[in-house]
PDB file of C-alpha atoms in Angstrom:
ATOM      1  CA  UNK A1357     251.778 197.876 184.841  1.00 80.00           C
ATOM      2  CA  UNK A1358     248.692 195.540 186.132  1.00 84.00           C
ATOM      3  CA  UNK A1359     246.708 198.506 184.028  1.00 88.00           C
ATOM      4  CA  UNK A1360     248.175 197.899 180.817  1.00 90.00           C
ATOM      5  CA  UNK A1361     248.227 193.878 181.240  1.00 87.00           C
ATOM      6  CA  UNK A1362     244.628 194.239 182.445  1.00 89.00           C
ATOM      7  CA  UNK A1363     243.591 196.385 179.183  1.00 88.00           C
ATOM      8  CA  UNK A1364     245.350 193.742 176.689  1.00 87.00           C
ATOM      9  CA  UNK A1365     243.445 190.840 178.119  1.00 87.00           C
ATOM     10  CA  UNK A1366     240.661 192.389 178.056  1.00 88.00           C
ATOM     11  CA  UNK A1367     240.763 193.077 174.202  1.00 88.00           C
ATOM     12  CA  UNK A1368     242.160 190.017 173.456  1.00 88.00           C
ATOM     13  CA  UNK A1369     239.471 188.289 175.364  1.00 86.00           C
ATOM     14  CA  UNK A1370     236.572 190.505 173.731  1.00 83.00           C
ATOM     15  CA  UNK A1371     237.934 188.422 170.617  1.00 85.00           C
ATOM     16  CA  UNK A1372     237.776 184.993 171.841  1.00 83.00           C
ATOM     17  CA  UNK A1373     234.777 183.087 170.070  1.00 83.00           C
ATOM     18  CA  UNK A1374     235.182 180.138 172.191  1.00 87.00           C
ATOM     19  CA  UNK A1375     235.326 179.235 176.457  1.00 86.00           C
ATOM     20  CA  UNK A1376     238.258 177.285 175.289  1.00 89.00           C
ATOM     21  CA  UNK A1377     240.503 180.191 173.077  1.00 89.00           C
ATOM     22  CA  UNK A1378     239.851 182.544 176.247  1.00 87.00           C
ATOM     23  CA  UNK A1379     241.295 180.193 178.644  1.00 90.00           C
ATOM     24  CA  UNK A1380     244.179 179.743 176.447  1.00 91.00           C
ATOM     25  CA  UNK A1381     244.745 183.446 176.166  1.00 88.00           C
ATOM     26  CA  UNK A1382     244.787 183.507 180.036  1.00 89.00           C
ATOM     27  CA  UNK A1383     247.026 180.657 180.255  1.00 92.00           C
ATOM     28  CA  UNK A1384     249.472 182.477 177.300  1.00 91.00           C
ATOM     29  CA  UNK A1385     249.066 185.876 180.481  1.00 89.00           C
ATOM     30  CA  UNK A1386     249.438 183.562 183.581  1.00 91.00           C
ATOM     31  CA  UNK A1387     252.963 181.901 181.362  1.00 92.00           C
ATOM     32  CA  UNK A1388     254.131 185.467 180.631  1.00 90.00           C
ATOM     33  CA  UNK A1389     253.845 186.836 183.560  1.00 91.00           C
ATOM     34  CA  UNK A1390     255.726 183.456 185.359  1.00 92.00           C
ATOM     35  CA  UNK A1391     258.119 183.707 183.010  1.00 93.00           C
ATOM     36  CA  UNK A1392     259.252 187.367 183.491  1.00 92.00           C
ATOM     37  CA  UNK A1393     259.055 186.657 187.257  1.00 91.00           C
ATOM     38  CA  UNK A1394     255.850 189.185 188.063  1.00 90.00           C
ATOM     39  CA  UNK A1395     253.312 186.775 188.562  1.00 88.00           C
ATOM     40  CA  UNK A1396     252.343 188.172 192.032  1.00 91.00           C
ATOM     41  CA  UNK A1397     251.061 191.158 189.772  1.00 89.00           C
ATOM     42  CA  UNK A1398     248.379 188.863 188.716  1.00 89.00           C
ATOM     43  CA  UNK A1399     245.571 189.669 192.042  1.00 91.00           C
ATOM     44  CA  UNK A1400     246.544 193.058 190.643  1.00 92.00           C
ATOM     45  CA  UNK A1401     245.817 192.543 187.186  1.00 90.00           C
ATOM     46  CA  UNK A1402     242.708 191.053 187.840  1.00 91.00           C
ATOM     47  CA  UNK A1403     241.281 193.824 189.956  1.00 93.00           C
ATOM     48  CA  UNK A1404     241.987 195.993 187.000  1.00 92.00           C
ATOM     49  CA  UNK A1405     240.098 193.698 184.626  1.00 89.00           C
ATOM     50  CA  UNK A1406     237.060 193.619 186.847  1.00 90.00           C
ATOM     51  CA  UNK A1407     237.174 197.366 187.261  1.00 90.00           C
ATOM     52  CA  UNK A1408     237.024 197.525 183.185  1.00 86.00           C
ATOM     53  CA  UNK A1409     234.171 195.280 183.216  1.00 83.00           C
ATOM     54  CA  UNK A1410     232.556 197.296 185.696  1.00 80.00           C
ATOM     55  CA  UNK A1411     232.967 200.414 183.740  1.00 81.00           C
ATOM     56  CA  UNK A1412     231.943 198.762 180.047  1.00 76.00           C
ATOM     57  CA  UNK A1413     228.771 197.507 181.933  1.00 67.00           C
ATOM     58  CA  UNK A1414     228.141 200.540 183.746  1.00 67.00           C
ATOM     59  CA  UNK A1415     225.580 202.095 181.162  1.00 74.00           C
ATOM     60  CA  UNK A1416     223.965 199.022 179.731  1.00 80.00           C
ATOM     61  CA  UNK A1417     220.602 198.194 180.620  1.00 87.00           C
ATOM     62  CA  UNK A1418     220.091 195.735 183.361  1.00 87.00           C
ATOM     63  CA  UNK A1419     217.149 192.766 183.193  1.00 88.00           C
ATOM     64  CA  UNK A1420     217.303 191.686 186.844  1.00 90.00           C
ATOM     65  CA  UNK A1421     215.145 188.292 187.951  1.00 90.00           C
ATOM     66  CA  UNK A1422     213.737 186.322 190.449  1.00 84.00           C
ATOM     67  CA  UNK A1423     214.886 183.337 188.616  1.00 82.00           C
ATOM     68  CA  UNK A1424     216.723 182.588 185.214  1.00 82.00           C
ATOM     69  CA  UNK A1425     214.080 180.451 183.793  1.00 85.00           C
ATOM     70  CA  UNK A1426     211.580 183.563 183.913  1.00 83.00           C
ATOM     71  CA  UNK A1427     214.086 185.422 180.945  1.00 86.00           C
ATOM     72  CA  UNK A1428     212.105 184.595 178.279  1.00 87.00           C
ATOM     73  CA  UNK A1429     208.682 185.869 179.531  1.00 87.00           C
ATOM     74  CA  UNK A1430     210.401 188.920 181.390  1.00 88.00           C
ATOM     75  CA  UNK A1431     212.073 189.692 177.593  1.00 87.00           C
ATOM     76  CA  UNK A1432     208.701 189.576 176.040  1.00 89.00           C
ATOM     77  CA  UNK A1433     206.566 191.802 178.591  1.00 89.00           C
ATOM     78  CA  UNK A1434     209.438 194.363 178.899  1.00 88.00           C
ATOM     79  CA  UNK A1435     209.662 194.689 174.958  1.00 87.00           C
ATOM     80  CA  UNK A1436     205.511 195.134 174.954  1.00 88.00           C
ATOM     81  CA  UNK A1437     205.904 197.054 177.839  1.00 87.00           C
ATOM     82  CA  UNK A1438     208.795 199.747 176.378  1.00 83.00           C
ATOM     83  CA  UNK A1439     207.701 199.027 172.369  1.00 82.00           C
ATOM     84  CA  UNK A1440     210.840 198.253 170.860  1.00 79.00           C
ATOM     85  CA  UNK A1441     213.185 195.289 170.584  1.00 80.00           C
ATOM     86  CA  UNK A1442     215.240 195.013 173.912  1.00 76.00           C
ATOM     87  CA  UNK A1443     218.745 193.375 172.594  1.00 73.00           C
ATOM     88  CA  UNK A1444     222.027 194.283 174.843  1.00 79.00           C
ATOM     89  CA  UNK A1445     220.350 193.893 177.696  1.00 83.00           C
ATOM     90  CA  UNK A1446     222.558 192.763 181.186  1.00 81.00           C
ATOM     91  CA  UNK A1447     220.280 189.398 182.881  1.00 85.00           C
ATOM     92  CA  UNK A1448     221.019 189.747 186.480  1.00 87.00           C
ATOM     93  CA  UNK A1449     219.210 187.612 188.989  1.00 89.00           C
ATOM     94  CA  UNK A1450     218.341 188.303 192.745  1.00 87.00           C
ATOM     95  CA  UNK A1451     216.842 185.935 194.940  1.00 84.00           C
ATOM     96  CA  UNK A1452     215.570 189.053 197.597  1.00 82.00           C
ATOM     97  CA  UNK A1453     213.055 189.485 194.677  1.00 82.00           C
ATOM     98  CA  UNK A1454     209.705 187.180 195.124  1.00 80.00           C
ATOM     99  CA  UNK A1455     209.060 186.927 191.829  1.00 86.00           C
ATOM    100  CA  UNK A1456     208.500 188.765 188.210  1.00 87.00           C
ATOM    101  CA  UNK A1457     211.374 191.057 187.242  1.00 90.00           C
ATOM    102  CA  UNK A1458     212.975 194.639 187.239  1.00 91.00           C
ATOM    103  CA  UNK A1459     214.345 196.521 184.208  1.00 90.00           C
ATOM    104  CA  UNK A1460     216.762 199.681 184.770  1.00 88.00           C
ATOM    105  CA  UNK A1461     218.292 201.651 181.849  1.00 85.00           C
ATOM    106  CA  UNK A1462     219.603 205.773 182.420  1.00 80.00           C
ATOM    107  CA  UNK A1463     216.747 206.946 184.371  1.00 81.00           C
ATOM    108  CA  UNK A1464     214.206 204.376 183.965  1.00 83.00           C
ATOM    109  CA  UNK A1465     212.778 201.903 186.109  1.00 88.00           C
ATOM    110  CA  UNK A1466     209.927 199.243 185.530  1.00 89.00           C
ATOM    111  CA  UNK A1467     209.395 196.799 188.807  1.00 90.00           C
ATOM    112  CA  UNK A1468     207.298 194.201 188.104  1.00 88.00           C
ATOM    113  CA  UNK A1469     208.423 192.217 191.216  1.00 87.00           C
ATOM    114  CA  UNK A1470     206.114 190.518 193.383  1.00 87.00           C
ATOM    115  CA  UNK A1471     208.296 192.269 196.235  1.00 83.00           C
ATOM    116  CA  UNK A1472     206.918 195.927 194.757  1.00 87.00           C
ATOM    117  CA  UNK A1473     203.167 194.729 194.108  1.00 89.00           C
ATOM    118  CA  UNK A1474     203.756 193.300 197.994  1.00 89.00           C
ATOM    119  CA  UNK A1475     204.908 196.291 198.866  1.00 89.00           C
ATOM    120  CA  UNK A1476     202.720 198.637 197.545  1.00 91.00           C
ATOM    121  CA  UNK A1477     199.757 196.389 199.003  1.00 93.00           C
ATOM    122  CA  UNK A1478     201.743 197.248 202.500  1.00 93.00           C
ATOM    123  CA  UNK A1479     201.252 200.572 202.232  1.00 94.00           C
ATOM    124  CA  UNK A1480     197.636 201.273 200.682  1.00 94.00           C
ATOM    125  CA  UNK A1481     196.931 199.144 203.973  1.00 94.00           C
ATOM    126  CA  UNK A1482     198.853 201.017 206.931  1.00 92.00           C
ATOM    127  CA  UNK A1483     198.355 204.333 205.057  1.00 83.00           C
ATOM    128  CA  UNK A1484     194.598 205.124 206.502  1.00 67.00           C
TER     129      UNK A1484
END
């Protein structure tokens, strides 16, 4: 059961334009479910729903950064850096990185973290 009410809002809320038609399809879930008496289904229902988003995202390319404000310059060296347009990408952000930003898609990876450059500079050093 939490499957199948998991599934439904998660189409219905792939068609929500708005923050504000979402919330009201939620509400319209969380009313439903009250009203048939299963609302303790809904910690259920939502662990399905984040294990669909998990899934959908699974194979999309991931843009992760040091900070959010750096998406703009990280979209522009990634697309010279590849040579094509870089649309549906997933923006990710991870303060453990220094600085700069990592790209991973299938079996690629391009780290242009300050963390790698740091250390790569690590090792030429200790390796003698």
């Amino acid at each position: 059961m939490p499957a199948e009410y998991a599934h439904a809002l998660h189409n219905t809320l792939k068609k929500a334009s708005t923050k504000s038609e979402a919330s009201g399809h939620v509400d319209a879930l969380v009313a439903a479910l009250q009203k048939s008496g299963k609302l303790k289904a809904l910690p259920a229902i939502l662990r399905e729903y984040e294990r669909i988003e998990l899934r959908k995202n699974a194979h999309k390319p991931t843009l992760t950064l040091s900070d959010t404000k750096d998406e703009g310059i990280a979209r522009k060296e990634l697309e010279q850096r590849l040579g094509e347009k870089i649309s549906d990408v997933a923006i990710e952000t991870d303060e453990n990185l220094v600085g700069g930003w990592r790209y991973i898609h299938n079996d690629t990876l391009l780290d242009t973290s300050y963390k790698a450059a740091l250390l790569e500079l690590y090792r030429r050093v200790t390796a003698v």
